[in-house]
Amino acid sequence: MQIEQQLTSEIQKAVRHLFGAEPPDIQLQPTRPEFAGSHTLVCFPLTRLSRKSPDETAQAIGAYLTANVPWISAFQVVKGFLNISLSDSVWTKVLAYIFQHTAYGTLPASGREIMVEYSSPNTNKPLHLGHLRNNFLGWSVSEILKANGYTVHRVQIINDRGIHICKSMAAWKLFGNGETPQSSGMKGDHLVGKYYVEFDRQYKKEVKALMEQGLSEEEAGKQAPIMQLATDLLRRWEAKDEETLSLWRTMNGWVYQGFEATYRRMGVTFDKLYYESDTYLLGREEVLKGLQQGVFYKKEDGSVWVDLTAEGLDHKVLLRADGTSVYITQDIGTAILRFRDFPNIEGQIYTVGNEQEYHFKVLFIILRKLGYSWAEKCHHLSYGMVDLPTGKMKSREGTVVDADDLMDEMVKDAETLTRQLGKIEGLTEAEARELFETIGLGALKFFLLKVDPRKRMLFDPQESIQLQGFTGPFIQYTHARIKALLRKAAQEGISFGAKGFENLQKLEPAERHVVQVLSRYEEKVKEAALLYSPAIIANYAYELAREYNQFYQTIPVLGETDNSSVQFRLALSDAVARVIAHAMHLLGIRVPERM
RNA sequence: GGCUCCGUAGCUCAAUGGAUAGAGCAACUGCCUUCUAAGCAGUAGGUUGAAGGUUCGACCCCUUCCGGAGUCACCA
């Protein structure tokens, strides 16, 4: 895929020859569809060299190119823009290249290694819509980095200890009557989540009662018996009280079983799990070392701080007066531990909501101050919250869109529509189920990934998820359609290959357009990695599918009489199907053979 | 209040400083006797929050304001 480079070098030659000067950056961009041509040269920056108007400059370069470069067939000047048309033989060669490179879109291994963290849930409640965005993003960015030649290690840190799980434990002790996932038939994470909500309900009741007795809200909050039970459980946990540890292990075990089912359905996996209960004491040593090196300072009360005013930030506590760790201390320790576990990684990517931007800014500065050069390559993959029409999601109050429920609903919708359209004929029950799953999850993932990760997005359960238009199923459909076409070709005994169309001289505009979009794929894969943005891939996949559908709708493939054209169109279709499958794979979305 | 992010069609979202700001949904009109109509073609819908500035050229960069969100915890 070196058209761009070759074209650039020809333009540089032209500029040197015509204006006798070394050209600055050549600005090439795709030609807008309403004009003829595929590449557009922006001529304004060249006017300083040419000492001519933009139009005259463009005219001169265009004339030179068409006269001297055999594969440039035509040009057109529009208001300082030089639109360049390449001969169709270039495009047939491009297609031949893409068709023959089965790994098109996957860049060669770079030998570079990187870690991506995502998910990292608390264990007191099931996963919700926000986690879905997080997991799909983390997964997709990992795939995109792999396609860019990286070796990727996917990890998460499971926040399995702390007051939140103790709250669920407290409520379960009080109201659970020994309920288990088996006895209730509930998924483990949902069962534990139920008691988390139960805790909040009871807590509010108690606080209200205490306030009616004249206590302040703060005081009432502390004295509420159920809160005292929870903090007592936390104390016992830290003191390694066996009974408490046992309940903790049991309830976390329920949650993990539930999570596992959810992750499996989401199609998400991890290479290594870190548990906060193992890592929460880490970092203290590092901070003490930093204190000795004079990177940090100690206050009279014994607490340890870092001064970030030079970086335009504030002072930040790293160890409490009693010597215990805070959140960021743990993260310092965990980061260093991970670099010991994976010595070859050059950096870490943290998929965490944008409300923690300040935290990660501080974390990376501290790691740099401690002398870890890899801190430069640490990146907070920050994403915006998913809003509901009703406002913010609150786990405590149970006003969340549950991940399992949502996936169920999506798959059900997919099933309803698929049946309505009569598309399950000839499928076994198992195949049909798999198809509903593929479509439903494809719609959900695509919906969450097509938006720029940084942006806050709105999720309207009633209207947001569609199966038509700019959606995953639209792209899946295009893929299935091509597969049907290829099956039919095989049935009719038509085989095809790059040799079959090497002499094709003339292309239809619709054919040319599809090849042009195909030729941009690798650029997009690089760009997506650079920006950590699956949205770029999603938008590209949609553009490609749309372009192909236009072709498909207007140009016959198997009905064509000219054999070279049949060969070309089949190869084109095959290449589109493969690139769609590749792009969707980068998004973690499967594509069906039929739908 | 300081800092960060966001503000684009009725709604949800696009647009490496480049051409007449594009899609989908919703609304309206066409196209299944031809490879899958989850499709295609078309109509309508915009003072890109506002005002200045830089530039040959600004949704994009700078300044100020308006509106929204987040953060500034010895919670995680």
XYZ file of C-alpha atoms (C1' of nucleotides) in Angstrom:
671
model
C 0.000 0.000 0.000
C 2.383 2.653 -1.092
C 0.333 4.698 -3.490
C 0.419 7.642 -1.180
C 4.198 7.572 -0.797
C 4.712 7.146 -4.519
C 2.326 9.920 -5.329
C 3.986 12.177 -2.780
C 7.389 11.503 -4.249
C 6.144 12.259 -7.758
C 4.672 15.520 -6.535
C 7.955 16.422 -4.865
C 9.739 15.755 -8.142
C 7.237 17.957 -9.932
C 7.683 20.787 -7.460
C 11.473 20.581 -7.689
C 11.352 20.554 -11.443
C 8.774 23.293 -11.837
C 9.743 25.682 -9.093
C 13.326 24.698 -8.422
C 12.854 24.465 -4.701
C 12.687 21.772 -2.067
C 8.983 21.234 -1.328
C 7.634 21.488 2.204
C 5.234 18.890 3.589
C 3.024 17.574 0.847
C -0.589 17.726 1.970
C -2.564 14.922 0.386
C -6.105 14.114 1.337
C -8.861 11.916 -0.041
C -10.827 13.665 -2.760
C -14.351 14.596 -1.808
C -16.860 12.333 -3.524
C -18.494 15.099 -5.543
C -15.275 15.588 -7.527
C -13.424 13.306 -9.913
C -10.217 11.762 -8.625
C -8.993 9.934 -5.574
C -6.240 12.102 -4.096
C -6.254 15.825 -3.590
C -3.201 18.004 -3.239
C -3.698 21.154 -1.203
C -1.780 23.744 -3.182
C -1.911 26.788 -0.915
C 1.269 25.925 0.986
C 3.142 25.601 -2.327
C 2.364 29.093 -3.576
C 5.319 30.543 -1.705
C 7.629 28.422 -3.850
C 5.753 28.762 -7.100
C 5.103 32.504 -6.757
C 1.856 31.843 -8.573
C -1.770 31.741 -7.573
C -3.025 28.505 -6.020
C -4.944 27.635 -9.186
C -1.948 28.243 -11.449
C 0.248 26.229 -9.131
C -2.205 23.352 -9.174
C -2.533 23.584 -12.920
C 1.224 23.407 -13.423
C 1.704 20.434 -11.121
C -1.272 18.611 -12.603
C 0.022 19.090 -16.137
C 3.483 17.906 -15.157
C 2.155 14.820 -13.401
C -0.107 13.669 -16.196
C 2.666 14.218 -18.743
C 5.397 12.447 -16.780
C 3.764 9.782 -14.642
C 2.103 7.068 -16.679
C -0.178 5.867 -13.894
C -1.662 9.313 -13.275
C -4.470 9.617 -15.754
C -6.117 12.974 -15.196
C -6.333 16.033 -13.006
C -8.761 18.775 -12.228
C -8.201 22.050 -10.443
C -10.865 23.369 -8.116
C -10.132 26.525 -6.153
C -6.557 25.771 -5.259
C -7.099 22.049 -4.869
C -5.543 19.650 -7.322
C -7.691 16.559 -7.740
C -5.688 13.668 -9.109
C -7.109 10.642 -10.878
C -5.038 7.495 -11.052
C -5.448 5.091 -13.909
C -7.702 2.138 -13.287
C -4.791 -0.248 -13.654
C -3.450 1.195 -10.403
C -6.673 0.308 -8.656
C -6.786 -3.210 -10.030
C -3.238 -3.671 -8.741
C -4.248 -2.309 -5.364
C -7.093 -4.758 -5.193
C -4.800 -7.597 -6.249
C -2.439 -6.653 -3.417
C -5.212 -6.544 -0.818
C -6.787 -9.705 -2.137
C -3.529 -11.624 -1.956
C -2.473 -10.335 1.465
C -4.727 -12.363 3.696
C -3.396 -10.496 6.719
C -4.197 -7.093 5.219
C -4.790 -4.758 8.142
C -2.457 -6.591 10.485
C 0.891 -4.832 10.594
C 4.114 -6.761 11.127
C 5.182 -7.621 14.665
C 7.191 -4.774 16.152
C 8.662 -6.641 19.091
C 7.080 -4.075 21.372
C 5.095 -5.131 24.409
C 2.440 -3.276 26.289
C -0.120 -3.846 29.035
C -3.752 -2.883 28.916
C -5.858 -2.762 32.059
C -9.618 -2.668 31.897
C -12.772 -3.735 33.739
C -11.389 -3.669 37.306
C -14.745 -3.993 39.055
C -15.666 -3.918 42.700
C -16.929 -7.237 43.978
C -20.003 -5.990 45.763
C -22.306 -5.755 42.772
C -22.842 -6.981 39.228
C -21.390 -5.290 36.159
C -23.428 -2.507 34.592
C -23.587 -0.440 31.426
C -20.542 1.623 32.390
C -18.502 -1.566 32.731
C -19.620 -2.608 29.270
C -18.181 0.532 27.742
C -15.026 0.026 29.757
C -14.579 -3.638 28.821
C -15.384 -3.209 25.154
C -12.994 -0.258 24.955
C -10.178 -2.047 26.724
C -10.653 -5.158 24.667
C -10.819 -3.275 21.402
C -7.813 -1.082 22.122
C -5.886 -4.264 22.933
C -6.871 -5.764 19.593
C -5.975 -2.563 17.785
C -2.540 -2.519 19.405
C -2.043 -6.170 18.474
C -2.893 -5.333 14.876
C -0.225 -2.644 15.092
C 2.381 -5.228 15.945
C 2.362 -5.088 19.725
C 2.333 -7.991 22.099
C -0.440 -7.104 24.502
C -1.054 -8.276 28.052
C -4.581 -7.777 29.254
C -5.020 -7.401 32.980
C -7.432 -6.127 35.550
C -7.310 -5.399 39.224
C -10.220 -6.777 41.115
C -11.237 -4.527 43.964
C -12.135 -7.376 46.247
C -11.630 -5.739 49.641
C -12.755 -2.660 51.448
C -15.845 -1.187 52.932
C -18.016 -1.847 49.876
C -17.907 -5.624 50.092
C -18.231 -5.412 53.879
C -21.515 -3.603 53.360
C -22.876 -6.486 51.311
C -21.552 -8.892 53.925
C -23.222 -6.972 56.740
C -26.597 -6.913 55.028
C -26.325 -10.591 54.161
C -25.518 -11.470 57.766
C -28.536 -9.523 58.964
C -31.118 -10.408 56.364
C -29.693 -13.226 54.283
C -30.925 -16.218 56.244
C -28.146 -18.183 54.634
C -29.287 -17.442 51.103
C -26.913 -18.663 48.400
C -26.914 -18.606 44.606
C -27.966 -22.246 44.692
C -30.829 -21.737 47.134
C -32.126 -18.617 45.404
C -31.346 -19.488 41.807
C -29.760 -16.087 41.479
C -26.526 -15.345 39.702
C -23.879 -14.852 42.396
C -22.943 -11.281 41.548
C -26.600 -10.308 41.480
C -27.201 -11.928 44.847
C -24.344 -10.013 46.453
C -25.500 -6.852 44.706
C -28.967 -7.352 46.125
C -27.523 -7.162 49.627
C -25.538 -4.082 48.735
C -28.770 -2.347 47.818
C -30.340 -3.842 50.932
C -27.572 -2.330 53.020
C -28.254 1.109 51.670
C -31.955 0.831 52.309
C -31.462 -0.250 55.885
C -28.727 2.328 56.451
C -30.938 5.172 55.294
C -33.733 3.981 57.535
C -31.434 3.897 60.551
C -29.908 7.280 59.808
C -33.337 8.810 59.531
C -34.404 7.320 62.837
C -31.258 8.556 64.581
C -31.677 12.024 63.149
C -35.205 12.102 64.474
C -33.642 11.466 67.866
C -31.659 14.650 67.371
C -28.331 13.418 66.020
C -26.560 15.297 63.251
C -26.514 13.636 59.838
C -22.809 12.917 60.122
C -23.113 11.496 63.587
C -26.159 9.438 62.631
C -24.246 8.048 59.673
C -21.487 6.844 61.924
C -23.736 5.416 64.604
C -26.134 3.554 62.360
C -25.873 -0.037 63.618
C -25.569 -1.576 60.158
C -22.703 0.792 59.303
C -21.019 -0.131 62.552
C -21.359 -3.760 61.613
C -19.780 -3.093 58.215
C -16.823 -1.164 59.633
C -16.429 -3.834 62.274
C -16.268 -6.467 59.508
C -13.607 -4.418 57.758
C -11.567 -4.290 60.967
C -11.937 -8.025 61.449
C -10.962 -8.622 57.837
C -7.786 -6.612 58.298
C -7.078 -8.495 61.514
C -7.459 -11.709 59.491
C -10.380 -12.954 61.557
C -11.035 -16.401 60.129
C -14.834 -16.272 60.270
C -14.904 -12.929 58.475
C -12.356 -14.043 55.903
C -14.407 -17.131 55.240
C -17.610 -15.177 54.609
C -15.613 -12.754 52.448
C -14.163 -15.607 50.401
C -17.572 -17.198 50.002
C -19.340 -14.079 48.851
C -16.501 -13.028 46.543
C -16.581 -16.550 45.133
C -20.245 -16.099 44.244
C -19.400 -12.840 42.559
C -16.545 -14.343 40.542
C -18.791 -17.094 39.239
C -21.263 -14.468 38.143
C -18.591 -12.286 36.581
C -17.181 -15.213 34.695
C -20.496 -15.831 32.970
C -20.813 -12.138 32.126
C -17.288 -11.900 30.743
C -17.790 -15.036 28.698
C -20.856 -13.598 27.098
C -19.139 -10.276 26.504
C -16.338 -12.147 24.796
C -13.711 -10.620 27.047
C -10.741 -12.346 28.667
C -7.667 -11.458 30.721
C -4.126 -12.742 30.764
C -3.594 -12.021 34.423
C -5.761 -10.963 37.315
C -4.530 -8.815 40.152
C -6.457 -8.713 43.402
C -6.515 -5.680 45.581
C -6.404 -7.902 48.656
C -2.922 -8.947 47.504
C -1.700 -5.554 46.405
C -3.236 -3.061 48.812
C -0.203 -3.072 51.058
C 2.209 -2.495 48.196
C 3.618 0.899 47.473
C 4.459 1.729 51.081
C 8.051 0.626 50.612
C 8.361 2.637 47.438
C 7.055 5.716 49.150
C 9.493 5.272 52.036
C 12.315 4.858 49.539
C 11.209 8.024 47.807
C 11.147 9.753 51.166
C 14.785 8.790 51.742
C 15.709 10.041 48.298
C 14.069 13.319 49.128
C 11.416 13.000 46.469
C 8.719 13.181 49.149
C 8.515 14.925 52.499
C 7.157 14.158 55.948
C 4.895 16.371 58.016
C 5.135 16.723 61.795
C 2.242 14.316 62.286
C 4.238 11.642 60.429
C 2.208 11.628 57.211
C 4.148 11.521 53.943
C 3.397 13.916 51.080
C 4.507 14.805 47.615
C 4.748 18.400 46.471
C 3.316 18.794 42.980
C 3.103 22.555 42.902
C 5.935 22.691 40.368
C 3.655 20.708 38.052
C 0.806 23.079 38.651
C -0.944 20.662 40.985
C -1.355 20.487 44.729
C 0.244 18.573 47.561
C -0.887 14.992 47.833
C -0.786 12.618 50.793
C 0.879 9.245 50.176
C 0.974 7.722 53.648
C -1.314 8.561 56.533
C 0.080 9.635 59.910
C -0.394 6.065 61.142
C 1.716 4.822 58.234
C -1.098 3.199 56.271
C -1.578 3.488 52.534
C -4.082 5.482 50.546
C -5.518 4.682 47.118
C -2.665 6.192 45.145
C -0.060 4.403 47.253
C -1.562 1.096 46.165
C -1.509 2.164 42.548
C 2.161 3.088 42.792
C 2.893 -0.362 44.193
C 0.729 -2.163 41.661
C 2.298 -0.367 38.721
C 5.794 -1.304 39.859
C 4.708 -4.888 40.555
C 3.365 -5.195 37.034
C 6.595 -4.023 35.498
C 8.347 -6.699 37.512
C 5.859 -9.322 36.342
C 6.196 -8.230 32.705
C 9.706 -6.813 32.383
C 9.468 -6.242 28.657
C 6.425 -4.008 28.554
C 7.156 -0.454 27.594
C 4.097 0.990 29.253
C 0.643 0.493 30.681
C -2.723 1.652 29.480
C -5.352 2.172 32.162
C -8.931 2.025 30.944
C -10.651 4.044 33.631
C -13.435 6.623 33.620
C -12.567 10.276 33.160
C -13.524 11.148 36.718
C -10.109 9.776 37.641
C -8.089 11.963 35.323
C -6.525 13.879 38.169
C -5.593 10.672 39.935
C -3.696 9.291 36.965
C -2.013 12.571 36.215
C -0.662 12.542 39.747
C 0.215 8.853 39.603
C 2.309 9.206 36.459
C 4.150 12.234 37.807
C 4.991 10.392 41.009
C 6.282 7.360 39.100
C 8.441 9.665 37.028
C 9.753 11.340 40.159
C 10.642 7.932 41.531
C 12.845 7.505 38.483
C 10.837 4.981 36.470
C 11.376 5.865 32.844
C 8.434 3.735 31.736
C 6.147 6.230 33.414
C 6.434 8.244 30.196
C 4.672 5.430 28.375
C 1.825 5.076 30.821
C -1.475 6.271 29.509
C -4.853 6.845 31.060
C -7.403 5.686 28.510
C -10.046 7.976 29.833
C -13.621 7.650 28.723
C -16.823 9.511 29.429
C -19.708 8.306 31.468
C -22.694 6.603 29.885
C -25.753 8.638 30.761
C -29.310 7.460 30.929
C -32.273 9.649 30.000
C -33.223 9.525 33.656
C -29.834 10.841 34.722
C -26.856 9.314 36.397
C -26.632 5.657 37.281
C -26.354 4.892 40.979
C -25.524 1.371 42.044
C -26.429 1.993 45.630
C -29.921 2.963 44.667
C -30.245 0.222 42.113
C -30.845 2.705 39.263
C -28.433 1.061 36.850
C -28.694 -0.702 33.568
C -27.444 -4.142 34.432
C -24.961 -5.647 31.975
C -26.578 -9.091 31.945
C -30.085 -7.691 31.521
C -28.972 -5.412 28.733
C -27.246 -8.201 26.826
C -30.345 -10.364 27.251
C -32.537 -7.634 25.894
C -30.306 -6.944 22.915
C -30.206 -10.595 21.984
C -33.961 -10.847 22.361
C -34.458 -7.857 20.082
C -32.138 -9.419 17.552
C -34.132 -12.626 17.722
C -37.464 -10.885 17.252
C -36.284 -9.003 14.200
C -34.508 -11.988 12.693
C -37.628 -14.118 13.015
C -39.780 -11.318 11.642
C -37.582 -11.125 8.584
C -37.775 -14.867 8.171
C -34.031 -15.287 8.250
C -33.764 -18.423 10.321
C -34.925 -20.840 7.692
C -32.460 -23.660 7.292
C -30.698 -22.926 10.555
C -30.581 -25.391 13.409
C -31.794 -24.194 16.786
C -28.194 -23.859 17.989
C -27.148 -21.927 14.902
C -30.101 -19.603 15.284
C -29.252 -18.964 18.936
C -25.672 -18.203 18.024
C -26.828 -15.810 15.328
C -29.087 -13.887 17.723
C -26.177 -13.638 20.113
C -23.825 -12.415 17.385
C -26.264 -9.767 16.205
C -27.451 -8.602 19.607
C -23.976 -8.229 21.042
C -22.694 -6.804 17.783
C -25.303 -4.058 18.005
C -24.443 -3.319 21.625
C -20.682 -3.275 21.184
C -20.858 -1.190 18.054
C -23.169 1.269 19.724
C -20.772 1.783 22.616
C -17.626 1.869 20.497
C -18.656 4.084 17.615
C -18.504 7.169 19.803
C -15.225 8.925 20.599
C -14.215 7.374 23.936
C -13.539 10.726 25.559
C -17.083 11.818 25.078
C -19.864 11.324 27.489
C -22.630 9.464 25.724
C -26.313 9.002 26.116
C -27.924 5.618 26.273
C -31.653 5.534 25.765
C -32.805 1.957 26.251
C -36.006 2.638 24.315
C -34.479 4.150 21.227
C -30.719 4.013 21.268
C -30.139 0.531 20.048
C -31.190 0.044 16.472
C -30.392 -2.658 14.002
C -30.534 -0.456 10.922
C -28.356 2.373 9.708
C -25.052 3.196 11.392
C -25.013 0.019 13.453
C -23.133 -3.212 13.937
C -25.845 -5.345 12.332
C -25.760 -3.194 9.190
C -22.102 -4.085 8.773
C -22.687 -7.703 9.730
C -25.427 -7.834 7.144
C -23.102 -6.560 4.452
C -20.661 -9.293 5.367
C -23.339 -12.001 5.284
C -24.547 -10.756 1.942
C -21.094 -11.027 0.440
C -20.695 -14.502 1.872
C -23.964 -15.526 0.231
C -22.714 -14.143 -3.055
C -19.440 -16.037 -2.758
C -21.271 -19.244 -1.897
C -23.389 -18.839 -4.967
C -20.312 -18.282 -7.103
C -18.769 -21.461 -5.716
C -21.987 -23.328 -6.382
C -21.884 -22.223 -9.981
C -18.321 -23.443 -10.184
C -16.796 -19.991 -10.588
C -13.384 -19.684 -9.058
C -11.547 -16.400 -8.995
C -8.150 -14.928 -8.303
C -5.920 -11.947 -8.899
C -4.781 -13.327 -12.264
C -8.337 -13.256 -13.489
C -8.534 -9.483 -13.657
C -4.953 -8.355 -14.173
C -5.766 -7.197 -17.682
C -8.909 -5.343 -16.744
C -8.563 -1.813 -18.097
C -11.724 0.005 -17.132
C -13.544 0.195 -13.822
C -16.961 1.443 -12.919
C -16.878 4.426 -10.522
C -18.579 2.351 -7.836
C -15.882 -0.316 -8.144
C -13.130 2.249 -7.949
C -14.647 3.836 -4.871
C -14.747 0.570 -2.992
C -11.092 -0.138 -3.748
C -10.179 3.355 -2.651
C -11.858 2.872 0.696
C -10.189 -0.527 1.066
C -6.813 1.036 0.402
C -7.174 3.359 3.377
C -7.672 0.618 5.959
C -4.114 0.236 7.205
C -3.846 3.982 7.766
C -6.952 3.782 9.897
C -5.575 0.901 11.934
C -2.499 2.991 12.717
C -4.519 6.063 13.527
C -6.794 4.123 15.849
C -3.775 2.909 17.815
C -2.227 6.337 17.975
C -5.414 7.829 19.371
C -6.502 4.739 21.339
C -9.812 5.068 19.552
C -11.940 2.141 18.377
C -14.378 4.769 17.081
C -12.046 5.296 14.137
C -12.333 1.641 13.189
C -16.093 1.657 13.722
C -16.544 4.668 11.483
C -14.310 3.143 8.855
C -16.143 -0.191 8.876
C -19.392 1.643 8.373
C -17.998 3.675 5.504
C -16.700 0.555 3.816
C -19.985 -1.308 4.200
C -21.931 1.625 2.853
C -19.627 2.008 -0.118
C -19.892 -1.694 -0.871
C -23.672 -1.669 -0.629
C -23.805 1.088 -3.209
C -21.700 -1.046 -5.498
C -23.746 -4.144 -4.761
C -27.019 -2.396 -5.423
C -26.073 -1.023 -8.817
C -23.578 -3.427 -10.342
C -24.174 -7.063 -11.149
C -21.479 -9.543 -10.205
C -22.503 -13.000 -11.352
C -24.791 -11.597 -14.028
C -21.899 -9.826 -15.732
C -20.807 -11.224 -19.091
C -17.212 -9.984 -19.165
C -15.149 -12.563 -17.322
C -12.458 -10.162 -16.103
C -15.122 -8.028 -14.495
C -16.717 -11.020 -12.807
C -13.304 -11.967 -11.457
C -12.623 -8.444 -10.269
C -15.981 -8.059 -8.587
C -15.737 -11.366 -6.785
C -12.256 -10.533 -5.566
C -13.476 -7.107 -4.529
C -16.373 -8.620 -2.606
C -14.118 -11.150 -0.971
C -11.650 -8.459 0.069
C -14.423 -6.296 1.491
C -15.772 -9.221 3.498
C -12.327 -9.905 4.898
C -11.617 -6.297 5.802
C -15.039 -5.996 7.416
C -14.359 -9.145 9.415
C -10.931 -7.811 10.383
C -12.234 -4.412 11.444
C -15.106 -5.912 13.382
C -12.678 -8.283 15.053
C -10.739 -5.246 16.240
C -13.971 -4.117 17.859
C -14.567 -7.517 19.410
C -17.571 -8.108 17.166
C -18.238 -11.349 15.322
C -19.577 -11.434 11.784
C -22.060 -14.079 10.618
C -21.860 -16.139 7.432
C -25.556 -15.575 6.889
C -28.259 -13.472 8.461
C -13.418 29.558 43.216
C -8.820 26.812 40.527
C -7.928 23.081 36.892
C -9.706 19.491 32.984
C -13.260 17.926 29.385
C -17.636 18.845 26.539
C -21.251 22.240 23.520
C -22.232 20.597 15.644
C -29.534 19.143 12.120
C -35.517 17.680 16.420
C -32.461 13.156 18.625
C -27.642 10.184 18.619
C -23.012 11.019 16.531
C -18.840 12.279 12.250
C -15.512 15.856 10.119
C -5.199 15.014 10.272
C -6.188 23.931 9.952
C -8.643 22.923 3.720
C -13.373 22.711 -0.975
C -20.637 23.777 -0.641
C -19.882 21.049 7.704
C -21.365 14.900 6.744
C -24.023 10.090 8.473
C -27.834 7.386 11.091
C -32.547 7.753 13.649
C -37.240 10.257 13.468
C -40.559 12.699 9.014
C -41.750 12.502 3.788
C -41.084 10.114 -1.685
C -39.561 6.232 -4.728
C -37.097 1.001 -5.743
C -37.989 -6.403 -4.426
C -40.004 -11.024 -11.603
C -32.472 -9.950 -11.611
C -26.403 -12.005 -6.638
C -30.153 -11.282 0.873
C -34.894 -4.608 1.023
C -31.212 -5.523 8.394
C -30.468 -2.684 1.621
C -30.376 1.427 -2.217
C -31.853 6.279 -4.329
C -34.111 10.946 -3.068
C -36.747 15.383 -0.202
C -36.499 18.264 4.100
C -33.640 19.668 8.293
C -27.293 24.099 10.316
C -25.655 31.611 12.241
C -20.943 24.484 14.438
C -23.279 28.034 22.359
C -21.763 33.829 21.750
C -18.262 37.650 20.568
C -13.477 38.942 19.163
C -8.464 37.417 17.259
C -4.547 34.545 14.329
C -4.540 32.554 9.062
C -4.772 32.546 1.969
C -8.322 29.328 4.677
C -11.164 28.027 11.521
C -16.149 23.159 14.002
C -10.713 22.649 14.865
C -5.685 27.204 17.216
C -5.698 31.890 20.902
C -8.658 35.380 24.293
C -13.142 36.591 26.828
C -17.968 35.327 28.045
C -22.482 31.717 28.357
C -24.180 26.695 29.370
C -23.208 21.444 31.033
C -20.111 17.678 33.351
C -15.982 16.045 36.173
C -12.260 16.987 39.675
C -9.573 19.678 43.417
C -10.568 13.144 49.872
C -5.778 10.849 54.983
C -12.981 6.932 49.754
C -11.666 3.359 46.198
